[in-house]
Amino acid sequence: TYDVLVVGGGPAGAAAAIYAARKGIRTGLVAERFGGQVMDTMGIENFISVPYTEGPKLAASLEAHVKEYGVDIISGQRVANVSRDGEVQVALESGATLKSRSLVLATGARWRSLGVPGEAEYKTKGVAYCPHCDGPFFKGKKVAVIGGGNSGIEAAIDLAGIVEHVTVLEFADTLRADDVLVKKAKSLNNVDIITNAQTTEVLGDGSKVNGLAYTDRVSGEAKKLDLAGVFVQIGLVPNTEFLKESEIELTRFGEVIIDAKGATSLPGVFAAGDATTVPYKQIVISMGAGATAALSAFDYLIRS
Ligand code: FAD
């Protein structure tokens, strides 16, 4: 039995494991893939105090730091269910069950992808998902934002201040974003919005993106845009499917509902990072949330 078991090996999980282990309590970490989304990231320029690093390098340092504390790391394992029967029971897909007095859930999220040719090929070579992260890489260039919901229109407004020009492509005939955002985006002279646009392919020269193909869903016409970047903003999906049958409360989007201390609706179970209701999904934010969740788990343990 662990005192604190962390599920997830991204920035949130790594921070939680380090903070828990530093309290001298029995800490375990189970993750499908250590590093999480950081493993899929090329340049990182907003990890404060480190002007530039790369995903796999940061992931390796996260793992090395966690290992310094003798945390029991179980990787390559997926959690299938979480329940509470006195102790917290964490069932793995392999059939085994891990037991712990408290739990920190940090299973992160994944960006919904378009699923069109060229998207996977040019990921990190012009295809991007995070405007806060990758916007500055496209300074002075033309980009497209796919998706006319709040995140897409926010991205367009954000990017308009950095890049030369932004084209927003929305599949439906209207934008789903809040009016105030749509008005703001329409007031910017370097933002164009195209509705009824079905993106069909991300185009590139073999090493980086140079355009985008789409179909006008009204006329059926095939069209092309010349640009250097494509920001896909059609949703961030929390990795919480395995919690649907649990007693842990999720939002309708699947985010684990937490309070300011990282506590979930199930006593002794805390959560942190992109899998939760935390506003803004970023590395530094996830790390802070992981530390909060671990300190709250410790607080829970000394009171129970
Ligand atoms: P994640 O990093 O998603 O980690 C989740 C962990 O949980 C992984 O170890 C995963 O294997 C594990 N897991 C999931 N489900 C299960 C399960 N059922 N059982 C066991 N383990 C499970 N942020 C920045 O601040 N700066 C950037 O420049 C930046 N660039 C980005 C670029 C890309 C391409 C992407 C995708 C994201 C980027 N982000 C960036 C966002 C940042 O990576 C995330 O905010 C951060 O990784 C979230 O950390 P996390 O620990 O909450 O989750």
Coordinates of C-alpha atoms and ligand atoms in Angstrom, one line a residue:
T1 CA 0.0 0.0 0.0
Y2 CA 1.2 3.4 -1.0
D3 CA 0.6 6.6 1.0
V4 CA 0.3 8.6 -2.2
L5 CA -0.1 7.0 -5.6
V6 CA 0.2 9.3 -8.7
V7 CA -1.5 8.4 -11.9
G8 CA 0.3 10.1 -14.8
G9 CA 3.9 10.9 -15.6
G10 CA 3.6 14.3 -17.3
P11 CA 4.6 17.6 -15.6
A12 CA 1.7 17.4 -13.2
G13 CA 2.4 13.8 -12.1
A14 CA 6.2 14.3 -11.9
A15 CA 5.7 17.4 -9.7
A16 CA 3.2 15.6 -7.5
A17 CA 5.5 12.6 -7.0
I18 CA 8.4 14.8 -6.1
Y19 CA 6.4 16.8 -3.6
A20 CA 4.9 13.7 -2.0
A21 CA 8.2 11.8 -1.8
R22 CA 9.9 14.7 -0.2
K23 CA 7.5 14.3 2.7
G24 CA 9.2 10.9 3.4
I25 CA 6.0 9.0 2.6
R26 CA 5.6 5.9 0.4
T27 CA 5.0 7.3 -3.1
G28 CA 4.3 5.4 -6.3
L29 CA 3.7 6.7 -9.9
V30 CA 1.9 4.7 -12.6
A31 CA 1.9 6.0 -16.1
E32 CA 1.3 4.8 -19.6
R33 CA 4.1 6.9 -21.0
F34 CA 6.5 9.0 -18.8
G35 CA 6.7 12.6 -20.1
G36 CA 3.1 12.9 -21.3
Q37 CA 2.4 15.5 -23.9
V38 CA 5.9 17.0 -23.4
M39 CA 7.2 14.0 -25.3
D40 CA 5.4 15.3 -28.4
T41 CA 6.7 18.8 -28.2
M42 CA 9.6 20.3 -30.0
G43 CA 10.6 23.7 -28.9
I44 CA 9.5 25.0 -25.4
E45 CA 10.2 28.7 -24.8
N46 CA 7.8 29.4 -21.9
F47 CA 9.1 27.1 -19.2
I48 CA 10.1 29.9 -16.9
S49 CA 13.9 30.2 -16.1
V50 CA 14.7 27.9 -19.1
P51 CA 14.7 30.2 -22.2
Y52 CA 14.7 27.2 -24.6
T53 CA 14.4 23.5 -24.2
E54 CA 12.9 20.6 -26.2
G55 CA 10.2 18.1 -25.1
P56 CA 12.2 14.9 -24.9
K57 CA 14.9 16.7 -23.0
L58 CA 12.5 18.1 -20.4
A59 CA 10.8 14.7 -20.1
A60 CA 14.1 13.1 -19.4
S61 CA 14.9 15.6 -16.7
L62 CA 11.4 15.1 -15.2
E63 CA 12.1 11.4 -15.0
A64 CA 15.6 11.8 -13.6
H65 CA 14.3 14.2 -10.9
V66 CA 11.5 11.8 -9.8
K67 CA 14.0 8.9 -9.7
E68 CA 16.2 10.8 -7.3
Y69 CA 13.5 10.4 -4.6
G70 CA 13.1 6.6 -4.8
V71 CA 9.6 6.9 -6.2
D72 CA 8.3 3.5 -7.3
I73 CA 7.7 4.1 -11.0
I74 CA 5.4 1.7 -12.8
S75 CA 5.4 2.7 -16.5
G76 CA 3.8 1.2 -19.6
Q77 CA 0.6 0.5 -17.6
R78 CA -2.8 2.0 -18.2
V79 CA -5.2 2.5 -15.3
A80 CA -8.7 1.1 -16.0
N81 CA -10.7 2.1 -12.9
V82 CA -10.4 3.9 -9.6
S83 CA -12.6 3.0 -6.6
R84 CA -12.5 3.4 -2.9
D85 CA -13.0 0.6 -0.4
G86 CA -11.3 1.9 2.7
E87 CA -8.2 2.4 0.7
V88 CA -8.1 3.8 -2.9
Q89 CA -8.0 0.9 -5.4
V90 CA -6.4 1.5 -8.7
A91 CA -7.2 -1.2 -11.2
L92 CA -4.8 -1.6 -14.1
E93 CA -5.7 -2.8 -17.6
S94 CA -3.2 -5.6 -17.1
G95 CA -5.5 -7.0 -14.3
A96 CA -3.4 -6.0 -11.3
T97 CA -4.7 -3.7 -8.6
L98 CA -2.6 -1.0 -6.8
K99 CA -3.6 0.2 -3.4
S100 CA -3.0 3.6 -1.8
R101 CA -4.2 5.7 1.1
S102 CA -4.5 8.7 -1.2
L103 CA -4.4 9.3 -5.0
V104 CA -3.3 12.1 -7.3
L105 CA -4.8 11.9 -10.8
A106 CA -2.7 13.6 -13.5
T107 CA -3.6 11.8 -16.7
G108 CA -3.5 15.0 -18.9
A109 CA -5.3 15.5 -22.1
R110 CA -4.9 15.2 -25.9
W111 CA -5.7 17.7 -28.6
R112 CA -8.4 16.5 -31.0
S113 CA -6.9 16.2 -34.4
L114 CA -8.4 16.8 -37.8
G115 CA -7.5 13.5 -39.2
V116 CA -6.6 14.9 -42.7
P117 CA -3.6 14.0 -44.8
G118 CA -0.5 16.0 -43.9
E119 CA -1.6 16.8 -40.3
A120 CA 0.4 14.0 -38.6
E121 CA 3.3 14.4 -41.1
Y122 CA 3.8 18.1 -40.4
K123 CA 3.1 18.0 -36.6
T124 CA 5.7 20.4 -35.0
K125 CA 6.7 21.3 -38.6
G126 CA 3.9 23.9 -39.0
V127 CA 1.0 22.0 -37.5
A128 CA 0.4 23.3 -34.0
Y129 CA -2.2 23.0 -31.3
C130 CA -1.2 25.5 -28.7
P131 CA -1.1 29.2 -29.6
H132 CA 0.4 30.2 -26.2
C133 CA 3.3 27.8 -26.9
D134 CA 3.9 28.0 -30.6
G135 CA 2.5 31.4 -31.7
P136 CA 5.8 33.2 -31.5
F137 CA 7.4 30.7 -33.9
F138 CA 5.2 32.1 -36.7
K139 CA 6.1 35.8 -36.1
G140 CA 5.5 37.7 -39.4
K141 CA 4.1 34.7 -41.2
K142 CA 0.7 33.6 -42.4
V143 CA -1.3 31.0 -40.5
A144 CA -4.7 29.4 -40.3
V145 CA -6.7 28.5 -37.3
I146 CA -9.1 25.5 -37.8
G147 CA -12.2 25.8 -35.6
G148 CA -14.5 28.7 -34.9
G149 CA -15.4 27.9 -31.3
N150 CA -14.1 29.9 -28.3
S151 CA -10.6 28.4 -28.4
G152 CA -10.3 29.0 -32.2
I153 CA -11.4 32.6 -32.1
E154 CA -9.3 33.3 -29.0
A155 CA -6.4 31.8 -30.8
A156 CA -7.0 34.0 -33.9
I157 CA -7.1 37.2 -31.8
D158 CA -4.0 36.1 -29.9
L159 CA -2.1 35.2 -33.1
A160 CA -3.2 38.3 -34.9
G161 CA -0.9 40.3 -32.6
I162 CA 2.1 38.2 -33.5
V163 CA 1.8 36.8 -37.0
E164 CA 1.2 38.6 -40.4
H165 CA -2.2 37.2 -41.1
V166 CA -4.7 34.7 -39.7
T167 CA -7.4 32.8 -41.6
V168 CA -10.0 31.1 -39.5
L169 CA -11.7 28.1 -41.1
E170 CA -15.0 26.9 -39.6
F171 CA -16.8 23.8 -40.8
A172 CA -20.3 24.9 -39.9
D173 CA -22.1 27.9 -41.4
T174 CA -21.7 30.0 -38.2
L175 CA -19.1 30.5 -35.5
R176 CA -19.8 28.9 -32.2
A177 CA -17.6 31.3 -30.2
D178 CA -19.1 34.0 -27.9
D179 CA -20.3 37.1 -29.6
V180 CA -17.8 39.4 -27.9
L181 CA -14.9 37.3 -29.2
V182 CA -16.4 37.1 -32.7
K183 CA -16.8 40.9 -32.8
K184 CA -13.2 41.4 -31.6
A185 CA -11.8 39.0 -34.2
K186 CA -13.9 40.7 -37.0
S187 CA -12.5 44.1 -36.0
L188 CA -8.9 43.0 -36.7
N189 CA -7.7 43.8 -40.2
N190 CA -5.4 40.9 -40.4
V191 CA -8.0 38.2 -39.6
D192 CA -10.2 36.6 -42.2
I193 CA -13.0 34.2 -41.2
I194 CA -14.3 31.6 -43.6
T195 CA -17.3 29.5 -42.7
N196 CA -18.6 26.3 -44.4
A197 CA -15.0 25.4 -45.0
Q198 CA -14.0 21.7 -44.7
T199 CA -10.3 21.3 -44.4
T200 CA -9.1 18.5 -46.6
E201 CA -5.3 18.5 -46.4
V202 CA -2.3 20.2 -44.8
L203 CA 0.1 20.9 -47.6
G204 CA 3.9 21.0 -47.3
D205 CA 7.2 20.9 -49.1
G206 CA 8.3 17.7 -47.4
S207 CA 10.0 19.4 -44.4
K208 CA 7.4 22.1 -43.4
V209 CA 3.9 23.3 -44.0
N210 CA 3.3 25.7 -46.9
G211 CA -0.4 25.6 -47.4
L212 CA -3.8 24.2 -46.7
A213 CA -6.5 22.8 -48.9
Y214 CA -10.2 23.1 -48.1
T215 CA -13.6 22.6 -49.8
D216 CA -16.2 25.3 -49.8
R217 CA -19.2 23.3 -48.5
V218 CA -21.7 25.6 -50.3
S219 CA -20.2 25.7 -53.8
G220 CA -18.3 22.4 -53.5
E221 CA -15.2 24.2 -54.9
A222 CA -11.7 23.1 -53.8
K223 CA -9.6 26.0 -52.6
K224 CA -6.1 26.5 -51.4
L225 CA -4.3 28.9 -49.0
D226 CA -0.6 29.6 -48.9
L227 CA 0.6 29.8 -45.3
A228 CA 3.3 28.6 -42.9
G229 CA 1.3 27.4 -39.9
V230 CA -1.9 25.6 -39.1
F231 CA -3.3 25.8 -35.6
V232 CA -5.9 23.1 -34.9
Q233 CA -8.4 24.3 -32.3
I234 CA -11.2 21.7 -32.4
G235 CA -11.0 20.6 -28.8
L236 CA -8.8 19.3 -26.0
V237 CA -10.0 16.0 -24.7
P238 CA -9.1 15.0 -21.1
N239 CA -7.8 11.5 -20.6
T240 CA -10.4 10.6 -18.1
E241 CA -12.6 8.0 -19.9
F242 CA -11.5 5.4 -17.3
L243 CA -13.2 7.5 -14.5
K244 CA -16.6 7.6 -16.1
E245 CA -17.8 4.7 -14.0
S246 CA -16.1 6.0 -10.8
E247 CA -17.5 8.1 -8.0
I248 CA -15.2 11.0 -9.1
E249 CA -17.2 13.9 -10.5
L250 CA -16.4 15.1 -14.0
T251 CA -17.7 18.0 -16.1
R252 CA -19.7 17.2 -19.2
F253 CA -16.4 17.7 -21.1
G254 CA -14.8 15.0 -19.0
E255 CA -12.6 17.2 -16.9
V256 CA -12.1 16.1 -13.3
I257 CA -13.7 18.8 -11.0
I258 CA -11.2 20.1 -8.5
D259 CA -11.3 22.8 -5.8
A260 CA -8.5 25.3 -5.1
K261 CA -6.6 22.5 -3.1
G262 CA -6.8 20.0 -6.0
A263 CA -9.4 17.9 -4.1
T264 CA -11.9 15.9 -6.2
S265 CA -15.4 14.8 -5.0
L266 CA -13.9 11.5 -3.6
P267 CA -12.2 12.0 -0.3
G268 CA -8.4 11.3 -0.5
V269 CA -8.4 11.6 -4.3
F270 CA -6.8 14.7 -5.7
A271 CA -6.1 15.8 -9.3
A272 CA -3.9 18.1 -11.2
G273 CA -3.0 19.4 -14.7
D274 CA -4.7 19.2 -18.0
A275 CA -7.1 16.4 -16.9
T276 CA -8.9 18.8 -14.6
T277 CA -11.0 21.9 -14.6
V278 CA -7.9 24.1 -14.2
P279 CA -8.1 27.1 -16.5
Y280 CA -5.2 27.2 -19.0
K281 CA -3.3 24.0 -19.9
Q282 CA 0.4 24.6 -19.7
I283 CA 3.6 23.0 -18.4
V284 CA 4.3 25.5 -15.6
I285 CA 0.6 25.5 -14.6
S286 CA 0.5 21.7 -14.5
M287 CA 3.6 21.5 -12.3
G288 CA 2.2 24.0 -9.8
A289 CA -1.1 22.1 -9.7
G290 CA 0.8 18.8 -9.2
A291 CA 2.6 20.3 -6.2
T292 CA -0.7 21.6 -4.8
A293 CA -2.4 18.2 -5.2
A294 CA 0.5 16.4 -3.4
L295 CA 0.6 18.8 -0.5
S296 CA -3.2 18.4 -0.2
A297 CA -2.8 14.6 -0.2
F298 CA -0.2 14.9 2.6
D299 CA -2.5 17.2 4.5
Y300 CA -5.3 14.6 4.1
L301 CA -3.0 11.8 5.3
I302 CA -1.9 13.6 8.5
R303 CA -5.6 14.3 9.4
S304 CA -6.9 10.8 8.8
Ligands
FAD1 P1 0.2 15.1 -19.7 O1 1.5 15.8 -20.1 O2 -0.8 14.9 -20.8 O3 0.6 13.7 -19.1 C1 -0.4 12.8 -18.8 C2 0.3 11.5 -18.3 O4 -0.8 10.6 -17.9 C3 1.1 10.8 -19.3 O5 2.2 10.2 -18.6 C4 0.2 9.7 -19.8 O6 0.9 8.5 -20.3 C5 -0.6 9.3 -18.5 N1 -1.9 8.7 -18.7 C6 -3.0 9.1 -19.4 N2 -4.0 8.3 -19.2 C7 -3.5 7.3 -18.4 C8 -4.1 6.1 -17.9 N3 -5.4 5.7 -18.2 N4 -3.3 5.2 -17.1 C9 -2.1 5.6 -16.9 N5 -1.5 6.7 -17.3 C10 -2.2 7.5 -18.1 N6 2.9 23.7 -22.7 C11 3.7 24.7 -22.4 O7 3.7 25.2 -21.3 N7 4.6 25.1 -23.3 C12 4.7 24.6 -24.6 O8 5.6 25.0 -25.4 C13 3.8 23.5 -24.9 N8 3.8 23.0 -26.1 C14 3.0 22.0 -26.4 C15 3.1 21.4 -27.7 C16 2.3 20.3 -28.0 C17 2.4 19.6 -29.3 C18 1.3 19.8 -27.0 C19 0.5 18.6 -27.3 C20 1.2 20.4 -25.8 C21 2.1 21.5 -25.5 N9 2.0 22.1 -24.2 C22 2.9 23.1 -23.9 C23 1.0 21.7 -23.2 C24 1.7 20.9 -22.1 O9 2.4 19.8 -22.7 C25 0.6 20.3 -21.2 O10 -0.1 21.4 -20.5 C26 1.2 19.5 -20.0 O11 2.0 18.4 -20.6 C27 0.1 18.9 -19.1 O12 0.7 18.1 -18.2 P2 -0.1 17.0 -17.4 O13 0.9 16.3 -16.5 O14 -1.3 17.5 -16.9 O15 -0.5 15.9 -18.6

